[in-house]
CSV table of C-alpha atoms and ligand atoms in Angstrom, one decimal:
chain,number,residue,atom,x,y,z
A,181,MET,CA,0.0,0.0,0.0
A,182,ARG,CA,1.2,3.5,-0.7
A,183,VAL,CA,0.7,5.4,2.5
A,184,LEU,CA,1.2,9.2,2.9
A,185,ILE,CA,2.0,10.3,6.5
A,186,THR,CA,2.0,13.9,7.7
A,187,GLY,CA,4.1,14.7,10.7
A,188,ALA,CA,6.7,12.2,9.6
A,189,SER,CA,9.4,13.9,11.7
A,190,GLY,CA,7.3,13.4,14.9
A,191,LEU,CA,7.3,10.5,17.3
A,192,VAL,CA,4.1,8.8,16.0
A,193,GLY,CA,4.5,9.6,12.3
A,194,GLY,CA,8.2,8.7,12.3
A,195,THR,CA,7.7,5.4,14.2
A,196,LEU,CA,4.8,4.5,11.9
A,197,ALA,CA,6.8,5.3,8.8
A,198,ARG,CA,9.5,2.8,10.0
A,199,GLU,CA,7.0,0.2,10.9
A,200,LEU,CA,5.2,0.3,7.5
A,201,THR,CA,8.5,0.4,5.5
A,202,GLU,CA,9.8,-2.6,7.4
A,203,HIS,CA,6.6,-4.5,6.4
A,204,GLY,CA,6.8,-3.8,2.7
A,205,HIS,CA,4.6,-0.7,2.4
A,206,GLU,CA,5.6,2.3,0.3
A,207,VAL,CA,5.6,5.3,2.5
A,208,ILE,CA,5.5,9.0,1.6
A,209,PRO,CA,6.8,10.7,4.7
A,210,LEU,CA,5.8,14.4,4.7
A,211,THR,CA,7.6,16.7,7.0
A,212,ARG,CA,7.1,20.4,7.5
A,213,ARG,CA,9.8,21.0,4.9
A,214,GLN,CA,7.8,19.3,2.2
A,215,LEU,CA,4.4,20.7,3.4
A,216,ASP,CA,4.0,23.4,6.0
A,217,LEU,CA,0.4,23.0,7.2
A,218,GLU,CA,0.2,26.7,8.1
A,219,HIS,CA,0.0,27.2,4.3
A,220,THR,CA,-3.4,25.6,4.0
A,221,GLU,CA,-3.7,26.4,0.3
A,222,ALA,CA,-0.8,24.1,-0.6
A,223,ILE,CA,-2.3,21.0,1.1
A,224,VAL,CA,-4.7,19.7,-1.5
A,225,PRO,CA,-2.4,20.1,-4.5
A,226,THR,CA,0.5,18.4,-2.6
A,227,LEU,CA,-1.6,15.5,-1.5
A,228,LEU,CA,-3.1,14.9,-4.9
A,229,GLU,CA,0.3,15.0,-6.5
A,230,HIS,CA,1.4,12.0,-4.4
A,231,HIS,CA,-1.8,10.0,-5.1
A,232,PRO,CA,-1.6,7.8,-2.0
A,233,ASP,CA,-3.8,4.8,-1.3
A,234,PHE,CA,-4.2,5.8,2.4
A,235,ILE,CA,-3.5,9.0,4.3
A,236,VAL,CA,-2.3,9.1,8.0
A,237,HIS,CA,-2.5,12.6,9.4
A,238,ALA,CA,-0.2,12.7,12.4
A,239,ALA,CA,1.0,16.3,12.2
A,240,ALA,CA,-0.3,18.7,14.8
A,241,VAL,CA,0.8,21.5,17.2
A,242,THR,CA,1.2,19.1,20.1
A,243,GLN,CA,2.6,21.5,22.7
A,244,VAL,CA,-0.5,22.0,24.9
A,245,ASP,CA,0.7,25.3,26.5
A,246,LEU,CA,1.8,26.7,23.1
A,247,CYS,CA,-1.7,26.1,21.7
A,248,GLU,CA,-3.1,28.0,24.7
A,249,THR,CA,-0.9,31.0,24.2
A,250,GLN,CA,-1.0,30.9,20.4
A,251,PRO,CA,-4.5,29.8,19.6
A,252,GLU,CA,-4.4,31.1,16.0
A,253,LEU,CA,-1.6,28.7,15.2
A,254,ALA,CA,-3.4,25.8,16.8
A,255,TYR,CA,-6.6,26.6,14.9
A,256,ARG,CA,-4.8,26.8,11.6
A,257,VAL,CA,-2.7,23.7,11.9
A,258,ASN,CA,-4.9,21.4,14.0
A,259,TRP,CA,-8.2,22.4,12.6
A,260,LEU,CA,-8.1,24.2,9.2
A,261,ALA,CA,-5.3,22.1,7.8
A,262,THR,CA,-7.1,19.0,8.8
A,263,ARG,CA,-10.1,20.2,6.8
A,264,GLN,CA,-7.9,20.5,3.7
A,265,ILE,CA,-6.4,17.0,4.3
A,266,ARG,CA,-9.9,15.6,4.6
A,267,HIS,CA,-10.9,17.4,1.4
A,268,ALA,CA,-7.9,15.8,-0.4
A,269,ALA,CA,-8.8,12.3,0.9
A,270,GLN,CA,-12.3,12.8,-0.4
A,271,LEU,CA,-11.0,13.8,-3.9
A,272,LEU,CA,-8.7,10.8,-3.9
A,273,GLU,CA,-11.4,8.6,-2.5
A,274,VAL,CA,-8.9,7.0,-0.1
A,275,PRO,CA,-9.2,6.4,3.7
A,276,LEU,CA,-8.0,9.0,6.1
A,277,LEU,CA,-6.6,8.1,9.6
A,278,TYR,CA,-6.5,11.1,12.0
A,279,LEU,CA,-4.5,10.9,15.2
A,280,SER,CA,-6.4,12.4,18.1
A,281,THR,CA,-6.0,12.7,21.8
A,282,ASP,CA,-7.4,11.9,25.2
A,283,PHE,CA,-7.4,15.7,25.7
A,284,VAL,CA,-10.7,15.8,23.9
A,285,PHE,CA,-12.3,14.7,27.2
A,286,ASP,CA,-12.6,16.8,30.3
A,287,GLY,CA,-11.1,14.1,32.6
A,288,GLN,CA,-13.9,14.1,35.1
A,289,LYS,CA,-15.2,10.6,34.4
A,290,GLY,CA,-12.0,8.7,33.5
A,291,GLU,CA,-12.3,5.3,31.7
A,292,TYR,CA,-13.5,6.8,28.4
A,293,ARG,CA,-15.1,4.7,25.6
A,294,GLU,CA,-15.1,5.8,22.0
A,295,LEU,CA,-18.6,7.2,22.0
A,296,ASP,CA,-18.4,9.1,25.3
A,297,PRO,CA,-19.2,12.8,24.7
A,298,PRO,CA,-16.0,14.9,24.4
A,299,ASN,CA,-15.6,18.1,26.3
A,300,PRO,CA,-12.1,19.5,25.9
A,301,LEU,CA,-10.7,22.0,28.4
A,302,SER,CA,-7.8,23.5,26.4
A,303,VAL,CA,-7.3,25.1,23.0
A,304,TYR,CA,-5.2,22.0,22.1
A,305,GLY,CA,-8.1,19.7,23.0
A,306,LYS,CA,-10.7,21.8,21.2
A,307,THR,CA,-8.7,22.1,18.0
A,308,LYS,CA,-8.0,18.4,18.0
A,309,LEU,CA,-11.7,17.7,18.5
A,310,TRP,CA,-12.5,20.1,15.6
A,311,GLY,CA,-10.0,18.1,13.5
A,312,GLU,CA,-11.9,14.9,14.5
A,313,LEU,CA,-15.1,16.5,13.3
A,314,GLU,CA,-13.6,17.5,10.0
A,315,THR,CA,-12.2,14.0,9.5
A,316,ARG,CA,-15.5,12.4,10.2
A,317,VAL,CA,-17.1,14.3,7.3
A,318,HIS,CA,-15.3,11.9,5.0
A,319,PRO,CA,-17.1,8.5,5.1
A,320,LEU,CA,-13.7,6.6,4.9
A,321,HIS,CA,-12.3,7.8,8.2
A,322,TYR,CA,-10.5,6.5,11.2
A,323,VAL,CA,-10.2,8.8,14.2
A,324,VAL,CA,-7.6,7.1,16.5
A,325,ARG,CA,-7.3,8.6,20.0
A,326,VAL,CA,-4.0,8.0,21.8
A,327,SER,CA,-2.6,9.1,25.1
A,328,TRP,CA,0.9,9.8,26.6
A,329,VAL,CA,2.9,8.4,23.7
A,330,PHE,CA,6.5,7.7,24.5
A,331,GLY,CA,9.3,6.0,22.6
A,332,PRO,CA,12.9,6.2,21.3
A,333,GLY,CA,13.8,9.5,19.9
A,334,GLY,CA,10.7,11.4,20.9
A,335,ARG,CA,10.4,14.8,22.5
A,336,ASN,CA,7.8,14.0,25.1
A,337,PHE,CA,7.1,13.9,28.8
A,338,PHE,CA,8.7,10.5,29.2
A,339,SER,CA,11.9,11.2,27.5
A,340,ARG,CA,12.2,14.5,29.3
A,341,ILE,CA,11.9,13.0,32.8
A,342,VAL,CA,14.1,10.1,32.0
A,343,THR,CA,16.8,12.5,30.7
A,344,LEU,CA,16.4,14.8,33.7
A,345,LEU,CA,16.8,11.9,36.1
A,346,HIS,CA,19.9,10.7,34.1
A,347,GLU,CA,21.3,14.2,34.7
A,348,GLN,CA,20.5,13.9,38.5
A,349,ARG,CA,18.2,16.9,38.3
A,350,SER,CA,15.4,17.5,40.9
A,351,LEU,CA,11.8,17.4,39.7
A,352,ARG,CA,8.4,18.5,40.6
A,353,VAL,CA,5.9,16.0,39.3
A,354,THR,CA,2.1,15.8,39.5
A,355,TYR,CA,0.3,13.1,41.5
A,356,ASN,CA,-3.3,13.9,40.5
A,357,GLN,CA,-3.4,13.2,36.7
A,358,TRP,CA,-4.1,9.7,35.4
A,359,SER,CA,-3.7,8.3,31.9
A,360,ALA,CA,-2.4,5.3,30.0
A,361,PRO,CA,1.1,5.7,28.6
A,362,THR,CA,1.4,4.1,25.1
A,363,TYR,CA,4.7,2.9,23.7
A,364,ALA,CA,5.1,4.3,20.1
A,365,PRO,CA,6.3,1.1,18.5
A,366,ALA,CA,3.3,-0.8,20.0
A,367,LEU,CA,1.0,2.0,18.7
A,368,ALA,CA,2.6,1.8,15.3
A,369,ARG,CA,2.0,-2.0,15.1
A,370,ALA,CA,-1.7,-1.5,16.0
A,371,LEU,CA,-2.0,1.3,13.4
A,372,ARG,CA,-0.4,-1.0,10.8
A,373,TRP,CA,-3.0,-3.5,11.7
A,374,ILE,CA,-5.8,-1.0,11.0
A,375,LEU,CA,-4.3,0.0,7.7
A,376,GLU,CA,-3.9,-3.6,6.5
A,377,HIS,CA,-7.2,-4.9,7.8
A,378,GLN,CA,-9.4,-1.8,7.3
A,379,PRO,CA,-11.9,-2.6,10.1
A,380,PRO,CA,-15.2,-0.6,10.1
A,381,PHE,CA,-14.7,3.1,9.8
A,382,GLY,CA,-15.2,5.2,12.9
A,383,ILE,CA,-13.5,6.2,16.2
A,384,TYR,CA,-11.0,4.0,17.9
A,385,HIS,CA,-9.2,4.3,21.2
A,386,LEU,CA,-5.6,3.0,21.2
A,387,ALA,CA,-3.8,3.3,24.5
A,388,GLY,CA,-1.5,1.1,26.5
A,389,GLU,CA,-3.4,-1.1,28.9
A,390,GLU,CA,-1.9,0.3,32.2
A,391,VAL,CA,-2.8,3.5,33.9
A,392,THR,CA,-0.5,5.7,36.0
A,393,THR,CA,0.2,9.2,37.2
A,394,PRO,CA,3.3,11.2,36.3
A,395,PHE,CA,4.6,10.9,39.9
A,396,ASP,CA,4.2,7.1,40.0
A,397,LEU,CA,5.8,6.9,36.6
A,398,VAL,CA,8.8,8.9,37.8
A,399,SER,CA,9.1,6.7,40.9
A,400,GLU,CA,9.2,3.6,38.7
A,401,VAL,CA,11.9,5.2,36.5
A,402,LEU,CA,13.9,6.0,39.6
A,403,GLN,CA,13.8,2.4,40.7
A,404,ARG,CA,15.6,1.6,37.5
A,405,LEU,CA,18.3,4.2,37.8
A,406,SER,CA,20.9,5.0,40.4
A,407,CYS,CA,19.8,8.5,41.0
A,408,SER,CA,19.9,10.7,44.1
A,409,CYS,CA,17.5,13.2,42.6
A,410,GLN,CA,14.8,14.8,44.7
A,411,VAL,CA,11.3,14.3,43.3
A,412,ARG,CA,8.6,16.5,44.8
A,413,ARG,CA,5.0,15.4,44.6
A,414,VAL,CA,2.8,18.4,43.5
A,415,SER,CA,-0.7,19.0,42.4
A,416,MET,CA,-1.5,19.8,38.7
A,417,SER,CA,-2.8,23.2,39.6
A,418,SER,CA,0.3,24.2,41.5
A,419,LEU,CA,2.4,24.2,38.3
A,420,GLY,CA,0.7,27.3,37.0
A,421,ARG,CA,0.8,26.2,33.4
A,422,PRO,CA,-1.2,28.2,30.8
A,423,ALA,CA,-3.4,25.3,29.6
A,424,PRO,CA,-5.7,23.3,31.9
A,425,ARG,CA,-5.2,19.5,31.8
A,426,PRO,CA,-7.9,16.9,32.2
A,427,ARG,CA,-7.3,14.8,35.4
A,428,LYS,CA,-8.4,11.3,34.4
A,429,THR,CA,-8.2,10.3,30.7
A,430,HIS,CA,-7.8,6.6,30.7
A,431,LEU,CA,-8.9,5.5,27.2
A,432,LEU,CA,-10.6,2.1,27.0
A,433,ASN,CA,-9.8,0.4,23.7
A,434,THR,CA,-13.3,-1.0,23.5
A,435,ALA,CA,-13.6,-1.1,19.7
A,436,LEU,CA,-10.1,-2.6,19.1
A,437,LYS,CA,-10.5,-5.2,21.8
A,438,ALA,CA,-13.7,-6.4,20.2
A,439,LEU,CA,-11.6,-7.0,17.1
A,440,GLY,CA,-9.0,-9.0,19.1
A,441,ILE,CA,-6.3,-6.2,19.2
A,442,THR,CA,-4.6,-5.6,22.5
A,443,VAL,CA,-2.0,-3.0,23.3
A,444,PRO,CA,0.6,-3.9,26.0
A,445,GLY,CA,0.9,-1.5,29.0
A,446,TYR,CA,3.9,0.8,29.5
A,447,ARG,CA,5.7,-1.4,32.1
A,448,THR,CA,6.5,-4.0,29.4
A,449,PHE,CA,8.7,-1.4,27.7
A,450,LEU,CA,9.9,0.8,30.6
A,451,GLU,CA,13.2,-0.9,31.3
A,452,GLU,CA,14.3,-0.9,27.7
A,453,PHE,CA,13.2,2.7,27.2
A,454,VAL,CA,14.9,4.1,30.3
A,455,HIS,CA,18.2,2.5,29.4
A,456,ALA,CA,18.0,3.5,25.7
A,457,THR,CA,17.1,7.2,26.4
A,458,LYS,CA,20.3,9.3,26.6
A,459,PRO,CA,20.5,13.0,27.8
A,460,ALA,CA,21.2,14.1,24.2
A,461,GLU,CA,17.7,13.1,23.1
A,462,HIS,CA,16.1,15.6,25.4
A,463,GLY,CA,14.2,18.5,23.8
A,464,ASP,CA,12.1,21.2,25.5
B,267,NAP,N1,2.6,12.2,21.9
B,267,NAP,C1,1.5,12.1,22.7
B,267,NAP,O1,1.5,11.9,23.9
B,267,NAP,C2,0.1,12.3,22.0
B,267,NAP,C3,-1.0,12.1,22.8
B,267,NAP,C4,-2.2,12.2,22.3
B,267,NAP,C5,-2.4,12.5,20.9
B,267,NAP,N2,-1.3,12.7,20.2
B,267,NAP,C6,-1.5,13.0,18.7
B,267,NAP,O2,-0.7,12.2,17.9
B,267,NAP,C7,-0.2,12.9,16.8
B,267,NAP,C8,1.3,12.7,16.7
B,267,NAP,O3,1.9,13.3,17.8
B,267,NAP,P1,3.4,13.1,18.1
B,267,NAP,O4,3.6,12.5,19.5
B,267,NAP,O5,4.1,12.4,17.0
B,267,NAP,O6,3.8,14.6,18.2
B,267,NAP,P2,5.2,15.3,17.8
B,267,NAP,O7,6.4,14.4,18.0
B,267,NAP,O8,5.2,16.7,18.5
B,267,NAP,O9,5.1,15.5,16.2
B,267,NAP,C9,4.2,16.5,15.7
B,267,NAP,C10,4.5,16.6,14.2
B,267,NAP,O10,3.7,17.6,13.6
B,267,NAP,C11,4.5,18.4,12.8
B,267,NAP,N3,4.0,19.7,12.6
B,267,NAP,C12,3.7,20.6,13.5
B,267,NAP,N4,3.4,21.8,13.0
B,267,NAP,C13,3.5,21.6,11.6
B,267,NAP,C14,3.3,22.4,10.5
B,267,NAP,N5,2.9,23.7,10.6
B,267,NAP,N6,3.4,21.9,9.2
B,267,NAP,C15,3.9,20.6,9.1
B,267,NAP,N7,4.1,19.8,10.1
B,267,NAP,C16,3.9,20.3,11.4
B,267,NAP,C17,5.9,18.4,13.5
B,267,NAP,O11,6.9,18.8,12.6
B,267,NAP,P3,8.2,19.5,13.2
B,267,NAP,O12,9.1,18.4,13.7
B,267,NAP,O13,8.8,20.2,12.0
B,267,NAP,O14,7.8,20.5,14.3
B,267,NAP,C18,6.0,16.9,13.9
B,267,NAP,O15,6.4,16.1,12.8
B,267,NAP,C19,-0.7,14.3,17.0
B,267,NAP,O16,-1.8,14.5,16.2
B,267,NAP,C20,-1.1,14.4,18.4
B,267,NAP,O17,-2.1,15.4,18.6
B,267,NAP,C21,0.0,12.6,20.7
């Protein structure tokens, strides 16, 4: 299959591109250099030119606080660009898989199924939800919601904390936020399964099957490192970040489980990840 991936320099897009290439698919990995999604008028012509059989839209402004302070940027990239990508998928008559997030929920309930009503708290969550709604206009759509993705080479919460602990730095980490970390290579395998089997179109939750808090996660990382760092347990609200975060966003993979697909929890991969993550990988 000829698969076009946006956000191919990102953690999810890059890991998926490798997974698909290793399994014999032809991948068109688009990065910002080939297609800057802020230039929405360039999107349809670029996608038509590549005539893919399947489009995976993984690009987004993913920094939650940046979206809050620069909402115009988030609207443009996460929402309006997605509209153009959906339009191209419709013209090409090919399926579109859109990566979305647990942040479309308000985090009051926890344990979210695919058809639970979203209620995003932040600009990031809202613009990702609007991206979902744009995608769903196309009958051939998959909206795949993921949470707390970590993996080799990524710039994310996991790699940041592991790096800081390697550097013996002290941390303040929240204890009152729960979600399911998802290992990027395991996520990519499940996405490949969706591409190859094309189950019924619709919304899918795809998260690792173990839930934790940032504080518990850091404690588990500490057990695997010889580190004398001080880790302070703080509440989410005390960090004073621009964007509000949902408290409990455990995604239940109800639809995928019904198809026999399971996603291992983060503990299966933690040891390997902690030892593979080097200080140089850390980005802000
Ligand atoms: N990582 C998570 O924990 C998580 C959780 C829930 C949902 N998701 C969703 O999963 C998807 C993939 O996330 P990720 O973890 O791979 O994020 P990431 O590592 O931050 O990658 C985001 C990608 O989007 C690209 N991008 C941003 N602005 C762009 C623009 N104007 N034009 C073209 N490309 C642009 C980035 O390119 P540059 O490298 O050039 O900036 C990068 O390739 C996103 O849709 C995200 O909302 C991720």
